[in-house]
N, CA, C and O atoms as a CHARMM CRD file, in Angstrom:
* protein
*
  284
    1    1 MET  N      0.90300  -1.08000  -0.02300 PROA 1      0.00000
    2    1 MET  CA    -0.02000   0.01900  -0.03600 PROA 1      0.00000
    3    1 MET  C      0.86400   1.35400  -0.02500 PROA 1      0.00000
    4    1 MET  O      1.79700   1.43400   0.77300 PROA 1      0.00000
    5    2 PRO  N      0.60000   2.31800  -0.83500 PROA 2      0.00000
    6    2 PRO  CA     1.37900   3.47400  -0.86000 PROA 2      0.00000
    7    2 PRO  C      1.58500   4.13700   0.57900 PROA 2      0.00000
    8    2 PRO  O      0.66300   4.18900   1.39200 PROA 2      0.00000
    9    3 GLY  N      2.73800   4.59000   0.81000 PROA 3      0.00000
   10    3 GLY  CA     3.06000   5.31800   1.99600 PROA 3      0.00000
   11    3 GLY  C      3.24100   4.38700   3.18600 PROA 3      0.00000
   12    3 GLY  O      3.15200   4.87200   4.31300 PROA 3      0.00000
   13    4 GLN  N      3.49500   3.05300   3.02400 PROA 4      0.00000
   14    4 GLN  CA     3.74000   2.23700   4.01000 PROA 4      0.00000
   15    4 GLN  C      5.06000   1.60000   3.83400 PROA 4      0.00000
   16    4 GLN  O      5.58000   1.44900   2.72800 PROA 4      0.00000
   17    5 ALA  N      5.62300   1.20700   5.02300 PROA 5      0.00000
   18    5 ALA  CA     7.02300   0.63600   4.95500 PROA 5      0.00000
   19    5 ALA  C      6.96700  -0.59400   5.81800 PROA 5      0.00000
   20    5 ALA  O      6.17800  -0.69200   6.75800 PROA 5      0.00000
   21    6 LEU  N      7.84600  -1.55700   5.46500 PROA 6      0.00000
   22    6 LEU  CA     7.99900  -2.78200   6.26700 PROA 6      0.00000
   23    6 LEU  C      9.38000  -2.63000   7.02300 PROA 6      0.00000
   24    6 LEU  O     10.37200  -2.30000   6.37300 PROA 6      0.00000
   25    7 LYS  N      9.45400  -2.83300   8.20700 PROA 7      0.00000
   26    7 LYS  CA    10.60400  -2.74800   9.08600 PROA 7      0.00000
   27    7 LYS  C     10.95800  -4.03500   9.56400 PROA 7      0.00000
   28    7 LYS  O     10.11800  -4.66100  10.21000 PROA 7      0.00000
   29    8 ILE  N     12.20500  -4.57800   9.31800 PROA 8      0.00000
   30    8 ILE  CA    12.68200  -5.80400   9.86800 PROA 8      0.00000
   31    8 ILE  C     13.76700  -5.57900  10.84400 PROA 8      0.00000
   32    8 ILE  O     14.74200  -4.88700  10.55000 PROA 8      0.00000
   33    9 ILE  N     13.61500  -6.19900  12.11000 PROA 9      0.00000
   34    9 ILE  CA    14.69800  -6.03900  13.06600 PROA 9      0.00000
   35    9 ILE  C     15.48000  -7.34500  13.23200 PROA 9      0.00000
   36    9 ILE  O     14.90400  -8.40200  13.48900 PROA 9      0.00000
   37   10 ASN  N     16.77200  -7.25000  13.08300 PROA 10     0.00000
   38   10 ASN  CA    17.46700  -8.55800  13.06900 PROA 10     0.00000
   39   10 ASN  C     18.87600  -8.29500  13.71400 PROA 10     0.00000
   40   10 ASN  O     19.18900  -7.19900  14.18000 PROA 10     0.00000
   41   11 SER  N     19.65100  -9.33400  13.70200 PROA 11     0.00000
   42   11 SER  CA    21.09700  -9.23600  14.16900 PROA 11     0.00000
   43   11 SER  C     22.06500  -9.20000  12.90700 PROA 11     0.00000
   44   11 SER  O     23.27600  -9.06800  13.08300 PROA 11     0.00000
   45   12 PHE  N     21.54300  -9.31400  11.68600 PROA 12     0.00000
   46   12 PHE  CA    22.42200  -9.25600  10.54400 PROA 12     0.00000
   47   12 PHE  C     21.62500  -8.55500   9.42800 PROA 12     0.00000
   48   12 PHE  O     20.40400  -8.42600   9.50300 PROA 12     0.00000
   49   13 GLU  N     22.42400  -8.06700   8.29700 PROA 13     0.00000
   50   13 GLU  CA    21.75000  -7.39900   7.27700 PROA 13     0.00000
   51   13 GLU  C     21.18300  -8.52300   6.33100 PROA 13     0.00000
   52   13 GLU  O     21.89800  -9.44000   5.92800 PROA 13     0.00000
   53   14 PRO  N     19.93400  -8.40400   6.02200 PROA 14     0.00000
   54   14 PRO  CA    19.25500  -9.58200   5.23000 PROA 14     0.00000
   55   14 PRO  C     19.51100  -9.41300   3.67700 PROA 14     0.00000
   56   14 PRO  O     18.62000  -9.21100   2.85200 PROA 14     0.00000
   57   15 THR  N     20.77700  -9.51700   3.41900 PROA 15     0.00000
   58   15 THR  CA    21.08300  -9.21800   1.94700 PROA 15     0.00000
   59   15 THR  C     20.30100 -10.06100   0.94700 PROA 15     0.00000
   60   15 THR  O     19.79500  -9.49200  -0.02100 PROA 15     0.00000
   61   16 PRO  N     20.16900 -11.35200   1.10700 PROA 16     0.00000
   62   16 PRO  CA    19.36100 -12.11000   0.03900 PROA 16     0.00000
   63   16 PRO  C     17.98000 -11.56800  -0.05600 PROA 16     0.00000
   64   16 PRO  O     17.45000 -11.48900  -1.16400 PROA 16     0.00000
   65   17 LEU  N     17.32200 -11.17000   1.07600 PROA 17     0.00000
   66   17 LEU  CA    16.01200 -10.64500   1.04300 PROA 17     0.00000
   67   17 LEU  C     16.04100  -9.25700   0.38200 PROA 17     0.00000
   68   17 LEU  O     15.06400  -8.91600  -0.28500 PROA 17     0.00000
   69   18 ILE  N     17.02400  -8.48800   0.51100 PROA 18     0.00000
   70   18 ILE  CA    17.12900  -7.10000  -0.02700 PROA 18     0.00000
   71   18 ILE  C     17.25000  -7.31700  -1.61000 PROA 18     0.00000
   72   18 ILE  O     16.56400  -6.65000  -2.38500 PROA 18     0.00000
   73   19 LEU  N     18.19900  -8.32700  -2.06200 PROA 19     0.00000
   74   19 LEU  CA    18.20300  -8.34900  -3.44500 PROA 19     0.00000
   75   19 LEU  C     16.86400  -8.99200  -4.14900 PROA 19     0.00000
   76   19 LEU  O     16.49700  -8.64400  -5.27100 PROA 19     0.00000
   77   20 LEU  N     16.26300  -9.85200  -3.45100 PROA 20     0.00000
   78   20 LEU  CA    15.10900 -10.49200  -3.99600 PROA 20     0.00000
   79   20 LEU  C     13.95300  -9.36300  -4.11200 PROA 20     0.00000
   80   20 LEU  O     13.30000  -9.26400  -5.15100 PROA 20     0.00000
   81   21 LEU  N     13.74300  -8.56100  -3.05900 PROA 21     0.00000
   82   21 LEU  CA    12.75000  -7.52500  -3.03000 PROA 21     0.00000
   83   21 LEU  C     13.05000  -6.41900  -4.09100 PROA 21     0.00000
   84   21 LEU  O     12.14900  -5.88900  -4.74000 PROA 21     0.00000
   85   22 GLU  N     14.34500  -6.10800  -4.22600 PROA 22     0.00000
   86   22 GLU  CA    14.74400  -5.08600  -5.29500 PROA 22     0.00000
   87   22 GLU  C     14.23600  -5.53300  -6.58000 PROA 22     0.00000
   88   22 GLU  O     13.69300  -4.71800  -7.32600 PROA 22     0.00000
   89   23 LYS  N     14.37300  -6.83300  -6.92900 PROA 23     0.00000
   90   23 LYS  CA    13.98700  -7.40100  -8.26100 PROA 23     0.00000
   91   23 LYS  C     12.45100  -7.21800  -8.35400 PROA 23     0.00000
   92   23 LYS  O     11.95000  -7.13400  -9.47500 PROA 23     0.00000
   93   24 GLN  N     11.73400  -7.15500  -7.33700 PROA 24     0.00000
   94   24 GLN  CA    10.28000  -6.94700  -7.28500 PROA 24     0.00000
   95   24 GLN  C      9.86200  -5.57000  -7.07600 PROA 24     0.00000
   96   24 GLN  O      8.69000  -5.31600  -6.80000 PROA 24     0.00000
   97   25 GLY  N     10.80900  -4.60300  -7.20100 PROA 25     0.00000
   98   25 GLY  CA    10.39600  -3.21400  -7.24300 PROA 25     0.00000
   99   25 GLY  C     10.32500  -2.46800  -5.97300 PROA 25     0.00000
  100   25 GLY  O      9.64300  -1.44800  -5.87600 PROA 25     0.00000
  101   26 PHE  N     11.09700  -3.01100  -4.87900 PROA 26     0.00000
  102   26 PHE  CA    11.20400  -2.45000  -3.58400 PROA 26     0.00000
  103   26 PHE  C     12.47300  -1.82300  -3.35700 PROA 26     0.00000
  104   26 PHE  O     13.49200  -2.26200  -3.89000 PROA 26     0.00000
  105   27 GLU  N     12.47900  -0.73500  -2.53000 PROA 27     0.00000
  106   27 GLU  CA    13.74000  -0.09000  -2.20200 PROA 27     0.00000
  107   27 GLU  C     13.89300  -0.36500  -0.75400 PROA 27     0.00000
  108   27 GLU  O     12.92100  -0.61600  -0.04100 PROA 27     0.00000
  109   28 SER  N     15.22200  -0.31400  -0.27900 PROA 28     0.00000
  110   28 SER  CA    15.38800  -0.72800   1.14400 PROA 28     0.00000
  111   28 SER  C     16.44700   0.34800   1.70900 PROA 28     0.00000
  112   28 SER  O     17.19500   0.98800   0.97000 PROA 28     0.00000
  113   29 TYR  N     16.42000   0.45100   2.95500 PROA 29     0.00000
  114   29 TYR  CA    17.29000   1.26600   3.76000 PROA 29     0.00000
  115   29 TYR  C     17.75900   0.47400   4.95900 PROA 29     0.00000
  116   29 TYR  O     16.90400  -0.00300   5.70500 PROA 29     0.00000
  117   30 VAL  N     19.06000   0.29000   5.21200 PROA 30     0.00000
  118   30 VAL  CA    19.59500  -0.43900   6.31700 PROA 30     0.00000
  119   30 VAL  C     20.17000   0.53400   7.34200 PROA 30     0.00000
  120   30 VAL  O     20.88700   1.47000   6.98700 PROA 30     0.00000
  121   31 ASP  N     19.84400   0.30300   8.64500 PROA 31     0.00000
  122   31 ASP  CA    20.27800   1.13900   9.63800 PROA 31     0.00000
  123   31 ASP  C     20.95200   0.23700  10.59000 PROA 31     0.00000
  124   31 ASP  O     20.25300  -0.59000  11.17500 PROA 31     0.00000
  125   32 VAL  N     22.14100   0.28500  10.80800 PROA 32     0.00000
  126   32 VAL  CA    23.02300  -0.47500  11.70500 PROA 32     0.00000
  127   32 VAL  C     22.98600   0.30000  13.03500 PROA 32     0.00000
  128   32 VAL  O     23.64800   1.32400  13.20300 PROA 32     0.00000
  129   33 VAL  N     22.20300  -0.22100  13.94700 PROA 33     0.00000
  130   33 VAL  CA    22.04600   0.39600  15.28700 PROA 33     0.00000
  131   33 VAL  C     23.18100   0.20000  16.13700 PROA 33     0.00000
  132   33 VAL  O     23.67800   1.11900  16.78700 PROA 33     0.00000
  133   34 ASN  N     23.62700  -1.04600  16.14700 PROA 34     0.00000
  134   34 ASN  CA    24.86000  -1.60500  16.88900 PROA 34     0.00000
  135   34 ASN  C     25.32000  -2.84800  16.42000 PROA 34     0.00000
  136   34 ASN  O     24.72000  -3.32700  15.45800 PROA 34     0.00000
  137   35 ASP  N     26.32000  -3.50400  16.93400 PROA 35     0.00000
  138   35 ASP  CA    26.91700  -4.68700  16.37000 PROA 35     0.00000
  139   35 ASP  C     25.86900  -5.86900  16.40200 PROA 35     0.00000
  140   35 ASP  O     26.06400  -6.84800  15.68200 PROA 35     0.00000
  141   36 HSD  N     24.82100  -5.80100  17.18000 PROA 36     0.00000
  142   36 HSD  CA    23.81500  -6.83800  17.36000 PROA 36     0.00000
  143   36 HSD  C     22.38400  -6.45600  16.87800 PROA 36     0.00000
  144   36 HSD  O     21.45200  -7.26100  16.89400 PROA 36     0.00000
  145   37 LEU  N     22.28600  -5.26700  16.48100 PROA 37     0.00000
  146   37 LEU  CA    20.81900  -4.85700  16.00900 PROA 37     0.00000
  147   37 LEU  C     20.90500  -3.99100  14.70300 PROA 37     0.00000
  148   37 LEU  O     21.45700  -2.89500  14.60700 PROA 37     0.00000
  149   38 ILE  N     20.27600  -4.66300  13.75200 PROA 38     0.00000
  150   38 ILE  CA    20.14700  -4.02800  12.39000 PROA 38     0.00000
  151   38 ILE  C     18.74200  -3.78400  11.98000 PROA 38     0.00000
  152   38 ILE  O     17.98900  -4.75700  11.92500 PROA 38     0.00000
  153   39 GLU  N     18.30300  -2.61000  11.68600 PROA 39     0.00000
  154   39 GLU  CA    16.91200  -2.38000  11.23400 PROA 39     0.00000
  155   39 GLU  C     16.91800  -2.23400   9.70900 PROA 39     0.00000
  156   39 GLU  O     17.63100  -1.37200   9.19500 PROA 39     0.00000
  157   40 THR  N     16.13600  -3.06000   8.95200 PROA 40     0.00000
  158   40 THR  CA    16.07700  -2.79400   7.35100 PROA 40     0.00000
  159   40 THR  C     14.61000  -2.45400   7.22500 PROA 40     0.00000
  160   40 THR  O     13.68300  -3.05100   7.77100 PROA 40     0.00000
  161   41 TYR  N     14.53700  -1.38300   6.40600 PROA 41     0.00000
  162   41 TYR  CA    13.27000  -0.85300   5.98200 PROA 41     0.00000
  163   41 TYR  C     13.06300  -1.12500   4.56100 PROA 41     0.00000
  164   41 TYR  O     14.01300  -0.95800   3.79600 PROA 41     0.00000
  165   42 PHE  N     11.83600  -1.55900   4.07900 PROA 42     0.00000
  166   42 PHE  CA    11.49300  -1.62600   2.72700 PROA 42     0.00000
  167   42 PHE  C     10.30900  -1.03000   2.30200 PROA 42     0.00000
  168   42 PHE  O      9.34200  -1.09300   3.06100 PROA 42     0.00000
  169   43 TYR  N     10.19600  -0.42200   1.15100 PROA 43     0.00000
  170   43 TYR  CA     8.99600   0.31700   0.67400 PROA 43     0.00000
  171   43 TYR  C      9.06400   0.06300  -0.86600 PROA 43     0.00000
  172   43 TYR  O     10.11200  -0.16900  -1.46800 PROA 43     0.00000
  173   44 LYS  N      7.81600   0.13300  -1.43600 PROA 44     0.00000
  174   44 LYS  CA     7.58500  -0.13700  -2.80900 PROA 44     0.00000
  175   44 LYS  C      7.85100   1.13800  -3.64800 PROA 44     0.00000
  176   44 LYS  O      7.27600   2.18300  -3.34300 PROA 44     0.00000
  177   45 LYS  N      8.66600   1.08400  -4.64700 PROA 45     0.00000
  178   45 LYS  CA     8.87700   2.07800  -5.59600 PROA 45     0.00000
  179   45 LYS  C      7.69000   2.31400  -6.50000 PROA 45     0.00000
  180   45 LYS  O      6.90100   1.39600  -6.72300 PROA 45     0.00000
  181   46 ASP  N      7.54000   3.49600  -7.01900 PROA 46     0.00000
  182   46 ASP  CA     6.43400   3.65900  -8.12900 PROA 46     0.00000
  183   46 ASP  C      7.23700   3.26600  -9.32500 PROA 46     0.00000
  184   46 ASP  O      8.42100   2.93200  -9.27600 PROA 46     0.00000
  185   47 ASN  N      6.44400   3.33700 -10.49200 PROA 47     0.00000
  186   47 ASN  CA     7.02100   2.92800 -11.78700 PROA 47     0.00000
  187   47 ASN  C      7.65300   3.94400 -12.55800 PROA 47     0.00000
  188   47 ASN  O      8.21300   3.71900 -13.63100 PROA 47     0.00000
  189   48 ALA  N      7.55700   5.17600 -11.96100 PROA 48     0.00000
  190   48 ALA  CA     8.09100   6.28300 -12.75500 PROA 48     0.00000
  191   48 ALA  C      9.67500   6.29300 -12.65300 PROA 48     0.00000
  192   48 ALA  O     10.27800   5.94800 -11.63700 PROA 48     0.00000
  193   49 LYS  N     10.28200   6.73300 -13.83200 PROA 49     0.00000
  194   49 LYS  CA    11.72100   6.81000 -13.89200 PROA 49     0.00000
  195   49 LYS  C     12.13200   8.05200 -13.07600 PROA 49     0.00000
  196   49 LYS  O     11.44300   9.07000 -13.15500 PROA 49     0.00000
  197   50 VAL  N     13.20800   8.00800 -12.30900 PROA 50     0.00000
  198   50 VAL  CA    13.65000   9.09600 -11.42100 PROA 50     0.00000
  199   50 VAL  C     14.94300   9.83700 -12.01200 PROA 50     0.00000
  200   50 VAL  O     15.96200   9.25100 -12.37700 PROA 50     0.00000
  201   51 SER  N     14.74400  11.15100 -12.04300 PROA 51     0.00000
  202   51 SER  CA    15.98500  11.90100 -12.48900 PROA 51     0.00000
  203   51 SER  C     16.92300  12.17900 -11.25000 PROA 51     0.00000
  204   51 SER  O     16.50600  11.91500 -10.12200 PROA 51     0.00000
  205   52 ILE  N     18.08200  12.66500 -11.42600 PROA 52     0.00000
  206   52 ILE  CA    18.91300  12.92200 -10.36600 PROA 52     0.00000
  207   52 ILE  C     18.27100  13.87600  -9.35100 PROA 52     0.00000
  208   52 ILE  O     18.31300  13.57800  -8.15800 PROA 52     0.00000
  209   53 GLY  N     17.69800  14.97000  -9.74600 PROA 53     0.00000
  210   53 GLY  CA    17.03800  15.85600  -8.93800 PROA 53     0.00000
  211   53 GLY  C     15.85500  15.30800  -8.08300 PROA 53     0.00000
  212   53 GLY  O     15.64900  15.63100  -6.91300 PROA 53     0.00000
  213   54 GLU  N     15.09400  14.42600  -8.82400 PROA 54     0.00000
  214   54 GLU  CA    14.01000  13.76700  -8.11200 PROA 54     0.00000
  215   54 GLU  C     14.53600  12.86300  -6.97900 PROA 54     0.00000
  216   54 GLU  O     13.99000  12.78300  -5.87800 PROA 54     0.00000
  217   55 ALA  N     15.78800  12.10400  -7.39300 PROA 55     0.00000
  218   55 ALA  CA    16.26300  11.19200  -6.36000 PROA 55     0.00000
  219   55 ALA  C     16.58500  11.92300  -5.09700 PROA 55     0.00000
  220   55 ALA  O     16.30000  11.36600  -4.03600 PROA 55     0.00000
  221   56 GLU  N     17.15400  13.12400  -5.08000 PROA 56     0.00000
  222   56 GLU  CA    17.39700  13.87100  -4.01200 PROA 56     0.00000
  223   56 GLU  C     16.21900  14.16300  -3.23100 PROA 56     0.00000
  224   56 GLU  O     16.27000  14.08800  -2.00300 PROA 56     0.00000
  225   57 ASP  N     15.08600  14.51400  -3.88200 PROA 57     0.00000
  226   57 ASP  CA    13.72600  14.78500  -3.30900 PROA 57     0.00000
  227   57 ASP  C     13.22700  13.48000  -2.63400 PROA 57     0.00000
  228   57 ASP  O     12.63700  13.54600  -1.55600 PROA 57     0.00000
  229   58 ARG  N     13.44600  12.33400  -3.23300 PROA 58     0.00000
  230   58 ARG  CA    12.94400  11.16900  -2.60400 PROA 58     0.00000
  231   58 ARG  C     13.78200  10.81300  -1.37900 PROA 58     0.00000
  232   58 ARG  O     13.22700  10.25300  -0.43400 PROA 58     0.00000
  233   59 ARG  N     15.10000  11.10500  -1.33500 PROA 59     0.00000
  234   59 ARG  CA    15.76300  10.91300  -0.08000 PROA 59     0.00000
  235   59 ARG  C     15.13300  11.71300   0.92700 PROA 59     0.00000
  236   59 ARG  O     14.92500  11.16900   2.01200 PROA 59     0.00000
  237   60 GLU  N     14.80000  12.87600   0.76900 PROA 60     0.00000
  238   60 GLU  CA    14.10700  13.64000   1.73500 PROA 60     0.00000
  239   60 GLU  C     12.85800  13.03200   2.26400 PROA 60     0.00000
  240   60 GLU  O     12.59100  12.89900   3.45800 PROA 60     0.00000
  241   61 ASP  N     12.01000  12.62300   1.10700 PROA 61     0.00000
  242   61 ASP  CA    10.87800  11.87300   1.47800 PROA 61     0.00000
  243   61 ASP  C     11.04400  10.56400   2.30900 PROA 61     0.00000
  244   61 ASP  O     10.19800  10.26300   3.15100 PROA 61     0.00000
  245   62 TRP  N     12.11700   9.80000   2.07200 PROA 62     0.00000
  246   62 TRP  CA    12.35800   8.66500   2.81600 PROA 62     0.00000
  247   62 TRP  C     12.75700   9.06300   4.25800 PROA 62     0.00000
  248   62 TRP  O     12.38800   8.36200   5.20100 PROA 62     0.00000
  249   63 ASP  N     13.48800  10.15400   4.44300 PROA 63     0.00000
  250   63 ASP  CA    13.86900  10.56800   5.82000 PROA 63     0.00000
  251   63 ASP  C     12.58600  10.85900   6.57600 PROA 63     0.00000
  252   63 ASP  O     12.42900  10.43600   7.72100 PROA 63     0.00000
  253   64 GLN  N     11.62900  11.60700   5.91900 PROA 64     0.00000
  254   64 GLN  CA    10.40400  11.84600   6.46600 PROA 64     0.00000
  255   64 GLN  C      9.59800  10.76700   6.80700 PROA 64     0.00000
  256   64 GLN  O      8.97200  10.78200   7.86800 PROA 64     0.00000
  257   65 CYS  N      9.53100   9.72600   5.94700 PROA 65     0.00000
  258   65 CYS  CA     8.89800   8.44300   6.16900 PROA 65     0.00000
  259   65 CYS  C      9.49500   7.79800   7.41900 PROA 65     0.00000
  260   65 CYS  O      8.73900   7.43800   8.32100 PROA 65     0.00000
  261   66 LEU  N     10.81100   7.63700   7.51400 PROA 66     0.00000
  262   66 LEU  CA    11.42300   7.06900   8.61100 PROA 66     0.00000
  263   66 LEU  C     10.98300   7.76400   9.94500 PROA 66     0.00000
  264   66 LEU  O     10.59800   7.07700  10.89100 PROA 66     0.00000
  265   67 GLN  N     11.03700   9.02300  10.00900 PROA 67     0.00000
  266   67 GLN  CA    10.62200   9.76400  11.17200 PROA 67     0.00000
  267   67 GLN  C      9.14000   9.32100  11.56200 PROA 67     0.00000
  268   67 GLN  O      8.86000   9.31700  12.76100 PROA 67     0.00000
  269   68 ARG  N      8.27900   8.99000  10.73200 PROA 68     0.00000
  270   68 ARG  CA     6.89600   8.56200  11.13400 PROA 68     0.00000
  271   68 ARG  C      7.02200   7.18600  11.92600 PROA 68     0.00000
  272   68 ARG  O      6.27700   6.88600  12.85800 PROA 68     0.00000
  273   69 PHE  N      7.95800   6.46000  11.48900 PROA 69     0.00000
  274   69 PHE  CA     8.04500   5.04100  12.06500 PROA 69     0.00000
  275   69 PHE  C      8.94600   4.90800  13.27500 PROA 69     0.00000
  276   69 PHE  O      9.08800   3.80600  13.80400 PROA 69     0.00000
  277   70 GLN  N      9.56200   5.99000  13.73400 PROA 70     0.00000
  278   70 GLN  CA    10.32600   6.00700  14.95000 PROA 70     0.00000
  279   70 GLN  C      9.55900   5.76600  16.19800 PROA 70     0.00000
  280   70 GLN  O      8.42600   6.23900  16.29100 PROA 70     0.00000
  281   71 ASN  N     10.06900   5.07700  17.15500 PROA 71     0.00000
  282   71 ASN  CA     9.42900   4.65000  18.38600 PROA 71     0.00000
  283   71 ASN  C      8.58800   3.47400  18.15700 PROA 71     0.00000
  284   71 ASN  O      7.96400   2.96900  19.09100 PROA 71     0.00000
């Protein structure tokens, strides 16, 4: 659903899952909290092509999205 993200909390970076979901149109963001805690976020990309300027805007959007899921 648009505007939603999946957060996975683990002790390792789920690289195979990241690669699999990228092939299905998802983007991911990995936050290494400490040596034993890694949070991985996934969200669905839209089908539009992104220019470099739009990519910077999306980074800001991603940061805003992360703030909503804090706590």
